């Protein structure tokens, strides 16, 4: 037991991370005694056979990565149209947790949350020439009056126009770090990889406004460090790489790449000095590190974050000014910073999961604990009531796990079948009321999915273990 607790504390630090039942009439009501969250009420269409998943996506060639296949199989997502997916309850819970972690990191450095319209007027984009520069990837439409809009893939124009509308800004008020977490749209020519490359997705986009280039670079470093902290808390080993500014523009850019074989980006890393860069920024013939001349190692990755130092590219167009220390108007120095929220979820599943079972970053698991009572009519069924008592004891003794414990009340199924399902869903802890629950004192079979350990614990031992769990 002590060894398990020690290993679990280390894991948590790394990631920062029925008879006898009174089911709740609504799955989402507040948990507590008589208010247990039960699996039978979760809307979660499962497609556990490969042929069922293939029929959803249309062609076998469309299932090109592990995360897409697993998320479809266990009912985390469901296809709506090409490149668009319904996000189902487990995914929404995980995404809400991810957004909470993002909020914590952004607000820790002074970020203020806003929410801008998805519809962006064409004149804003024409002012920066991106209406034409973005080409067919920009989803465009007209309203009944003939006015043109786009569905925003990003919001540099909108946020700069907003700040420019405030005519009395002082240098004393800066920096502003304004961010949102909203749906974005991009008309991908060939959507693939499920949530990794779609036409509609969630993104965190932050825009910063500073009083000088020096201050803007300090803010840039601050946000990049916050990204490093975020991925560290999630247990994702991302690499910050030098990148191209692309259509967004600016003078400096970095990507946060999660190394994985299906990644569409290629980047180089120098093992000697730590230099890293997207291959797009290097000469095709370049084989040595420009910093130390050591050999470069090339790998593939998924871009989960991107940062840009914009300077005055947008503030000069929209006249986003502030009054400087000398009482004169000056243009704000800007930066923009993106995180692919739905992409981070899918990428984490891609790198952490086995071929058959989903594994989550500890902080993002939709539910931390799944309780499995005995099968109805089995020899162990006399211990069924103990599962309900354990549920209540956990939620009372471990307050942070209220709303995080799910009871698999499908007692017409064997424990083995329900354990197999629980393994696929990736609950960090699965607790079974089996044969040893008939002992005095009762012992519960605890599966610790993230450490691949199985232990038998009393009710008090279960609580001691679960007290180590970190949630957001």
Coordinates of C-alpha atoms in Angstrom, one line a residue:
X1 CA 0.0 0.0 0.0
X2 CA 2.7 2.5 1.0
X3 CA 4.6 1.7 -2.3
X4 CA 1.5 2.4 -4.3
X5 CA 0.9 5.7 -2.5
X6 CA 4.5 6.8 -3.1
X7 CA 4.2 6.0 -6.8
X8 CA 0.9 7.7 -7.1
X9 CA 2.1 10.8 -5.3
X10 CA 5.0 11.0 -7.8
X11 CA 2.6 10.5 -10.7
X12 CA 0.3 13.3 -9.4
X13 CA 3.2 15.6 -8.9
X14 CA 4.4 15.0 -12.5
X15 CA 1.0 15.8 -14.0
X16 CA -0.2 18.2 -11.3
X17 CA -2.5 16.6 -11.5
X18 CA -29.8 -2.2 -8.7
X19 CA -30.8 -3.4 -5.3
X20 CA -29.6 -1.0 -2.6
X21 CA -29.2 1.9 -5.0
X22 CA -31.3 5.1 -5.1
X23 CA -30.5 6.3 -8.6
X24 CA -30.7 10.0 -9.4
X25 CA -33.6 10.9 -11.8
X26 CA -31.2 13.1 -13.7
X27 CA -27.6 12.0 -14.3
X28 CA -26.4 15.6 -13.8
X29 CA -28.0 16.3 -10.4
X30 CA -25.8 17.2 -7.5
X31 CA -24.0 14.1 -6.1
X32 CA -24.5 13.0 -2.5
X33 CA -26.3 10.3 -0.6
X34 CA -29.2 9.2 -2.8
X35 CA -27.8 11.3 -5.6
X36 CA -25.3 8.9 -7.2
X37 CA -24.0 9.3 -10.8
X38 CA -24.8 6.1 -12.6
X39 CA -23.5 4.9 -15.9
X40 CA -26.8 3.7 -17.3
X41 CA -28.0 7.3 -17.6
X42 CA -25.0 8.6 -19.5
X43 CA -25.7 9.4 -23.2
X44 CA -22.7 7.6 -24.6
X45 CA -23.3 5.7 -27.9
X46 CA -20.6 3.0 -28.0
X47 CA -19.3 1.5 -31.3
X48 CA -17.0 -1.1 -29.9
X49 CA -16.6 -3.0 -33.2
X50 CA -14.3 -1.8 -35.9
X51 CA -16.9 -2.2 -38.6
X52 CA -19.4 0.0 -36.8
X53 CA -16.8 2.8 -36.6
X54 CA -15.9 2.4 -40.3
X55 CA -19.6 2.8 -41.3
X56 CA -19.7 6.1 -39.4
X57 CA -16.8 7.6 -41.1
X58 CA -17.6 6.3 -44.5
X59 CA -14.3 4.9 -45.7
X60 CA -11.7 2.7 -44.0
X61 CA -8.9 5.1 -45.2
X62 CA -10.5 7.9 -43.1
X63 CA -9.6 6.1 -39.9
X64 CA -6.0 7.1 -39.9
X65 CA -5.0 7.5 -36.3
X66 CA -5.5 5.8 -32.9
X67 CA -7.2 8.8 -31.2
X68 CA -9.9 9.1 -33.9
X69 CA -10.6 5.3 -33.8
X70 CA -10.8 5.1 -30.0
X71 CA -12.8 8.3 -29.6
X72 CA -15.4 7.0 -32.1
X73 CA -15.4 3.5 -30.6
X74 CA -16.2 4.5 -27.0
X75 CA -18.6 7.3 -27.9
X76 CA -16.5 10.4 -27.1
X77 CA -17.4 11.9 -30.4
X78 CA -19.9 11.3 -33.2
X79 CA -19.5 12.4 -36.8
X80 CA -21.9 15.3 -37.8
X81 CA -20.4 16.1 -41.3
X82 CA -17.0 16.2 -42.9
X83 CA -14.6 17.6 -40.4
X84 CA -17.3 18.3 -37.8
X85 CA -18.1 16.2 -34.7
X86 CA -20.6 16.1 -31.9
X87 CA -18.7 16.3 -28.7
X88 CA -20.5 13.8 -26.3
X89 CA -20.7 14.0 -22.5
X90 CA -17.3 12.5 -21.5
X91 CA -15.5 14.7 -24.0
X92 CA -17.3 17.8 -22.8
X93 CA -16.4 17.0 -19.2
X94 CA -12.7 16.5 -20.2
X95 CA -12.7 19.7 -22.3
X96 CA -14.3 21.8 -19.5
X97 CA -11.5 20.6 -17.2
X98 CA -8.9 21.5 -19.8
X99 CA -10.4 25.0 -20.1
X100 CA -10.2 25.3 -16.3
X101 CA -6.5 24.5 -16.3
X102 CA -6.0 27.0 -19.2
X103 CA -7.9 29.6 -17.2
X104 CA -5.7 29.0 -14.2
X105 CA -2.5 29.4 -16.2
X106 CA -3.6 32.4 -18.2
X107 CA -5.1 34.3 -15.3
X108 CA -2.0 33.6 -13.2
X109 CA 0.0 35.8 -15.6
X110 CA -2.7 38.5 -15.7
X111 CA -5.0 37.2 -18.5
X112 CA -8.5 38.6 -18.7
X113 CA -11.2 36.4 -20.4
X114 CA -13.4 37.9 -23.1
X115 CA -15.8 36.4 -25.7
X116 CA -15.9 37.8 -29.2
X117 CA -18.4 37.0 -32.0
X118 CA -17.7 34.2 -34.4
X119 CA -19.1 36.3 -37.2
X120 CA -16.4 38.8 -38.2
X121 CA -17.1 41.6 -40.7
X122 CA -15.3 41.4 -44.0
X123 CA -14.1 45.0 -43.8
X124 CA -11.9 44.2 -40.9
X125 CA -10.2 41.4 -42.8
X126 CA -9.9 43.5 -46.0
X127 CA -8.1 46.2 -43.9
X128 CA -5.3 43.7 -43.2
X129 CA -5.5 42.1 -46.7
X130 CA -6.2 38.7 -45.1
X131 CA -9.6 38.5 -46.7
X132 CA -7.7 37.6 -49.9
X133 CA -4.6 36.2 -48.3
X134 CA -6.5 33.4 -46.4
X135 CA -7.9 32.1 -49.7
X136 CA -10.4 29.2 -49.6
X137 CA -9.7 28.3 -45.9
X138 CA -11.7 31.3 -44.8
X139 CA -15.4 30.4 -44.4
X140 CA -17.4 33.3 -45.9
X141 CA -21.1 34.2 -46.0
X142 CA -23.5 37.1 -46.6
X143 CA -26.4 38.2 -44.6
X144 CA -29.9 39.1 -46.0
X145 CA -28.6 42.6 -46.6
X146 CA -25.7 41.5 -48.7
X147 CA -23.1 42.3 -46.0
X148 CA -20.1 40.0 -46.0
X149 CA -18.7 38.1 -43.0
X150 CA -16.4 35.3 -42.2
X151 CA -16.6 32.7 -39.5
X152 CA -13.4 33.5 -37.6
X153 CA -10.5 31.1 -37.6
X154 CA -8.7 33.7 -35.4
X155 CA -9.5 37.2 -34.1
X156 CA -6.5 39.5 -34.5
X157 CA -8.6 42.0 -36.5
X158 CA -11.6 41.9 -34.1
X159 CA -9.6 42.3 -30.9
X160 CA -7.4 45.1 -32.3
X161 CA -10.4 47.0 -33.5
X162 CA -12.0 46.6 -30.1
X163 CA -8.9 48.0 -28.3
X164 CA -8.6 50.8 -30.9
X165 CA -12.1 51.9 -30.0
X166 CA -11.0 52.8 -26.5
X167 CA -9.6 56.3 -27.1
X168 CA -8.3 57.1 -23.6
X169 CA -5.9 54.2 -22.8
X170 CA -2.8 55.0 -20.8
X171 CA 0.5 53.3 -20.6
X172 CA -0.3 52.8 -16.9
X173 CA -3.1 50.4 -17.9
X174 CA -0.8 48.2 -20.0
X175 CA -0.2 45.4 -20.6
X176 CA -3.5 43.9 -21.5
X177 CA -3.7 40.1 -21.9
X178 CA -7.1 39.4 -23.4
X179 CA -8.1 35.8 -24.3
X180 CA -11.1 33.7 -25.1
X181 CA -11.9 30.0 -25.6
X182 CA -14.4 29.7 -28.4
X183 CA -15.3 27.7 -31.5
X184 CA -13.2 28.4 -34.6
X185 CA -13.8 27.6 -38.2
X186 CA -11.5 26.7 -41.1
X187 CA -12.5 25.3 -44.5
X188 CA -10.0 22.4 -44.5
X189 CA -9.6 20.9 -48.0
X190 CA -9.3 17.4 -46.5
X191 CA -10.3 17.1 -42.9
X192 CA -8.7 14.0 -41.2
X193 CA -7.5 12.6 -37.9
X194 CA -10.8 13.3 -36.1
X195 CA -10.4 16.3 -33.8
X196 CA -6.8 16.8 -34.8
X197 CA -7.7 18.4 -38.1
X198 CA -11.3 19.5 -38.5
X199 CA -13.4 22.3 -39.9
X200 CA -14.8 23.4 -36.6
X201 CA -12.8 23.3 -33.4
X202 CA -12.2 24.9 -30.0
X203 CA -9.2 27.2 -29.5
X204 CA -7.8 29.4 -26.8
X205 CA -6.6 32.6 -28.4
X206 CA -4.9 35.4 -26.4
X207 CA -3.9 38.8 -27.7
X208 CA -1.6 41.1 -25.8
X209 CA -1.0 44.8 -25.9
X210 CA 2.2 46.4 -24.5
X211 CA 3.7 49.8 -24.3
X212 CA 7.1 49.0 -25.8
X213 CA 8.9 46.3 -27.8
X214 CA 10.9 45.3 -24.7
X215 CA 7.7 44.9 -22.6
X216 CA 6.1 43.0 -25.4
X217 CA 9.0 40.5 -25.5
X218 CA 8.7 40.1 -21.8
X219 CA 5.0 39.3 -22.1
X220 CA 5.9 36.9 -25.0
X221 CA 8.3 35.0 -22.7
X222 CA 5.7 35.0 -19.9
X223 CA 3.0 33.4 -22.0
X224 CA 5.4 30.8 -23.5
X225 CA 6.4 29.9 -20.0
X226 CA 2.8 29.6 -19.0
X227 CA 2.3 27.2 -21.9
X228 CA 5.2 25.1 -20.7
X229 CA 3.6 25.0 -17.2
X230 CA 0.3 24.0 -18.7
X231 CA 1.7 21.0 -20.7
X232 CA 3.8 20.0 -17.7
X233 CA 0.7 19.8 -15.5
X234 CA -1.0 17.7 -18.2
X235 CA 2.0 15.3 -18.3
X236 CA 2.6 16.1 -22.1
X237 CA 6.2 16.4 -23.1
X238 CA 5.9 19.2 -25.7
X239 CA 8.8 20.8 -27.5
X240 CA 8.9 24.6 -28.0
X241 CA 10.3 25.1 -31.6
X242 CA 11.2 28.1 -33.7
X243 CA 8.4 28.5 -36.4
X244 CA 7.3 30.5 -39.4
X245 CA 4.9 33.4 -38.9
X246 CA 2.7 32.4 -41.8
X247 CA -0.4 34.4 -42.7
X248 CA -0.7 35.8 -39.2
X249 CA 2.5 37.7 -39.5
X250 CA 4.9 39.3 -37.1
X251 CA 8.6 39.0 -36.5
X252 CA 8.9 36.0 -34.1
X253 CA 7.0 32.8 -33.7
X254 CA 7.2 29.5 -31.8
X255 CA 5.2 26.3 -32.0
X256 CA 4.5 23.8 -29.2
X257 CA 4.9 20.4 -30.8
X258 CA 3.9 17.1 -29.2
X259 CA 6.2 14.4 -30.7
X260 CA 4.1 11.6 -32.3
X261 CA 4.5 9.5 -35.5
X262 CA 1.3 10.6 -37.1
X263 CA 2.2 14.3 -36.7
X264 CA 1.9 16.4 -39.9
X265 CA 4.7 18.8 -38.8
X266 CA 8.4 18.0 -39.0
X267 CA 10.8 19.7 -36.7
X268 CA 14.5 19.4 -35.8
X269 CA 16.1 19.2 -32.4
X270 CA 19.7 19.5 -31.4
X271 CA 20.5 17.0 -28.5
X272 CA 23.6 19.0 -27.7
X273 CA 22.3 22.5 -27.1
X274 CA 18.5 22.1 -27.1
X275 CA 18.0 24.2 -30.3
X276 CA 14.7 23.3 -32.0
X277 CA 12.9 24.5 -35.1
X278 CA 10.2 23.6 -37.6
X279 CA 11.8 22.3 -40.7
X280 CA 10.0 25.0 -42.7
X281 CA 12.4 27.6 -41.1
X282 CA 15.6 25.7 -42.1
X283 CA 17.4 25.4 -45.4
X284 CA 16.7 22.0 -47.0
X285 CA 20.4 21.3 -47.1
X286 CA 20.9 22.2 -43.4
X287 CA 21.9 19.2 -41.4
X288 CA 23.8 20.9 -38.5
X289 CA 22.5 23.1 -35.7
X290 CA 23.0 26.8 -36.5
X291 CA 23.7 27.5 -32.8
X292 CA 26.4 24.9 -32.1
X293 CA 27.0 23.1 -35.4
X294 CA 26.0 19.8 -33.8
X295 CA 23.9 17.2 -35.7
X296 CA 20.1 17.8 -35.8
X297 CA 17.6 15.0 -35.1
X298 CA 14.4 15.2 -37.2
X299 CA 11.0 14.1 -35.8
X300 CA 7.3 14.5 -36.4
X301 CA 4.9 16.3 -34.2
X302 CA 1.3 17.6 -33.6
X303 CA 1.2 21.4 -33.2
X304 CA -0.9 22.0 -30.0
X305 CA 0.1 25.7 -29.5
X306 CA 1.5 28.6 -31.4
X307 CA 2.8 32.0 -30.3
X308 CA 3.5 35.2 -32.4
X309 CA 5.2 38.5 -31.6
X310 CA 3.2 40.8 -33.9
X311 CA 4.8 44.2 -33.2
X312 CA 2.6 46.9 -34.6
X313 CA 1.4 45.0 -37.7
X314 CA -2.3 45.1 -36.6
X315 CA -2.2 48.1 -34.2
X316 CA -0.9 50.4 -37.0
X317 CA -3.7 49.4 -39.4
X318 CA -6.5 49.9 -36.8
X319 CA -4.7 52.7 -34.9
X320 CA -4.7 50.9 -31.6
X321 CA -3.0 53.6 -29.5
X322 CA -2.3 54.5 -25.9
X323 CA -0.9 57.7 -24.3
X324 CA 2.7 57.1 -23.4
X325 CA 4.7 58.4 -20.4
X326 CA 5.4 61.6 -22.3
X327 CA 1.7 62.3 -23.0
X328 CA 2.0 61.4 -26.6
X329 CA 0.0 58.7 -28.6
X330 CA 1.9 55.5 -29.3
X331 CA 1.0 52.3 -31.1
X332 CA 0.5 49.2 -28.9
X333 CA 3.0 46.4 -29.4
X334 CA 1.1 43.2 -29.8
X335 CA 1.4 39.4 -29.5
X336 CA -1.0 36.6 -30.2
X337 CA -1.0 33.1 -28.7
X338 CA -3.1 30.1 -29.6
X339 CA -3.9 26.7 -28.0
X340 CA -5.9 24.0 -29.8
X341 CA -8.2 22.9 -27.1
X342 CA -10.0 20.0 -28.8
X343 CA -6.7 19.2 -30.5
X344 CA -4.9 18.9 -27.2
X345 CA -7.5 16.4 -26.0
X346 CA -7.1 14.3 -29.1
X347 CA -3.3 14.6 -29.1
X348 CA -3.2 13.5 -25.5
X349 CA -5.2 10.5 -26.2
X350 CA -3.0 9.7 -29.2
X351 CA 0.2 9.7 -27.2
X352 CA -1.0 8.3 -23.9
X353 CA -3.4 5.5 -25.0
X354 CA -2.8 1.9 -25.8
X355 CA -4.1 0.5 -29.1
X356 CA -7.3 -0.6 -27.4
X357 CA -7.8 1.6 -24.3
X358 CA -8.0 5.3 -23.8
X359 CA -5.7 7.0 -21.3
X360 CA -6.1 10.6 -20.2
X361 CA -3.9 13.1 -18.5
X362 CA -4.8 12.7 -14.9
X363 CA -6.4 16.2 -14.5
X364 CA -8.6 15.7 -17.6
X365 CA -10.2 12.3 -17.0
X366 CA -14.0 12.8 -17.4
X367 CA -14.5 10.8 -14.1
X368 CA -11.7 9.9 -11.7
X369 CA -13.3 6.8 -10.2
X370 CA -15.6 4.0 -11.6
X371 CA -17.3 1.7 -9.1
X372 CA -18.3 -1.8 -10.3
X373 CA -20.7 -3.7 -8.0
X374 CA -21.3 -7.5 -8.3
X375 CA -23.4 -9.0 -11.1
X376 CA -27.0 -9.5 -10.1
X377 CA -27.6 -13.1 -9.0
X378 CA -24.0 -13.9 -8.4
X379 CA -22.5 -15.3 -5.2
X380 CA -21.0 -11.8 -4.5
X381 CA -24.4 -10.1 -4.9
X382 CA -24.9 -10.0 -1.2
X383 CA -22.2 -7.4 -1.1
X384 CA -23.9 -5.1 -3.6
X385 CA -25.0 -2.7 -0.9
X386 CA -21.3 -2.2 0.1
X387 CA -20.7 -0.5 -3.3
X388 CA -23.3 2.1 -2.5
X389 CA -21.9 2.7 0.9
X390 CA -18.4 3.0 -0.5
X391 CA -19.7 5.6 -3.1
X392 CA -21.2 7.7 -0.3
X393 CA -18.1 7.3 1.9
X394 CA -15.8 8.5 -0.9
X395 CA -17.8 11.5 -1.8
X396 CA -18.1 12.5 1.9
X397 CA -14.5 11.8 3.0
X398 CA -12.8 13.1 -0.2
X399 CA -14.7 16.3 -1.0
X400 CA -12.7 17.0 -4.2
X401 CA -14.1 13.9 -5.8
X402 CA -17.8 14.9 -5.5
X403 CA -19.1 14.6 -9.0
X404 CA -16.0 12.6 -10.0
X405 CA -17.3 9.1 -9.0
X406 CA -19.4 7.1 -11.5
X407 CA -21.3 3.9 -10.5
X408 CA -21.5 1.2 -13.2
X409 CA -25.0 0.0 -12.4
X410 CA -25.4 -2.3 -15.3
X411 CA -25.5 -5.3 -13.0
X412 CA -27.0 -7.6 -15.7
X413 CA -23.4 -7.7 -17.1
X414 CA -20.5 -9.6 -15.5
X415 CA -17.8 -7.8 -13.6
X416 CA -15.4 -8.8 -16.4
X417 CA -17.4 -7.2 -19.1
X418 CA -17.8 -4.0 -17.2
X419 CA -14.1 -4.0 -16.3
X420 CA -13.3 -4.3 -19.9
X421 CA -15.5 -1.3 -20.7
X422 CA -13.9 0.7 -17.8
X423 CA -10.5 -0.1 -19.1
X424 CA -11.5 1.3 -22.6
X425 CA -12.9 4.5 -21.1
X426 CA -9.7 5.1 -19.1
X427 CA -11.0 5.9 -15.6
X428 CA -7.9 6.5 -13.5
X429 CA -9.3 4.3 -10.7
X430 CA -11.7 1.3 -11.1
X431 CA -12.9 -0.2 -7.9
X432 CA -14.6 -3.6 -7.9
X433 CA -16.8 -5.2 -5.2
X434 CA -15.7 -8.8 -5.8
X435 CA -15.1 -11.9 -3.7
X436 CA -13.0 -10.3 -1.1
X437 CA -15.8 -7.9 -0.3
X438 CA -17.3 -10.8 1.6
X439 CA -14.4 -10.8 4.0
X440 CA -14.4 -9.0 7.4
X441 CA -13.3 -6.3 6.9
X442 CA -14.4 -6.0 3.3
X443 CA -11.6 -5.5 0.8
X444 CA -12.2 -3.9 -2.6
X445 CA -10.2 -4.6 -5.8
X446 CA -8.6 -1.3 -6.9
X447 CA -7.3 -1.0 -10.5
X448 CA -4.9 2.0 -10.9
X449 CA -5.0 2.5 -14.6
X450 CA -2.2 5.0 -14.9
X451 CA 0.3 2.8 -12.9
X452 CA -1.0 -0.6 -14.1
X453 CA -1.3 -1.8 -10.6
X454 CA -4.0 -3.8 -8.8
X455 CA -4.4 -3.7 -5.0
X456 CA -6.9 -4.9 -2.5
X457 CA -7.9 -2.2 0.0
X458 CA -10.3 -1.7 2.9
X459 CA -12.7 1.2 2.7
X460 CA -10.3 3.3 4.7
X461 CA -7.4 2.3 2.4
X462 CA -9.5 3.4 -0.6
X463 CA -10.1 6.8 0.9
X464 CA -6.4 7.2 1.8
X465 CA -5.4 6.4 -1.8
X466 CA -8.1 8.7 -3.4
X467 CA -7.1 11.6 -1.1
X468 CA -4.0 11.9 -3.3
X469 CA -6.0 12.6 -6.4
X470 CA -5.7 16.1 -7.9
X471 CA -8.7 17.6 -9.7
X472 CA -9.6 20.9 -11.3

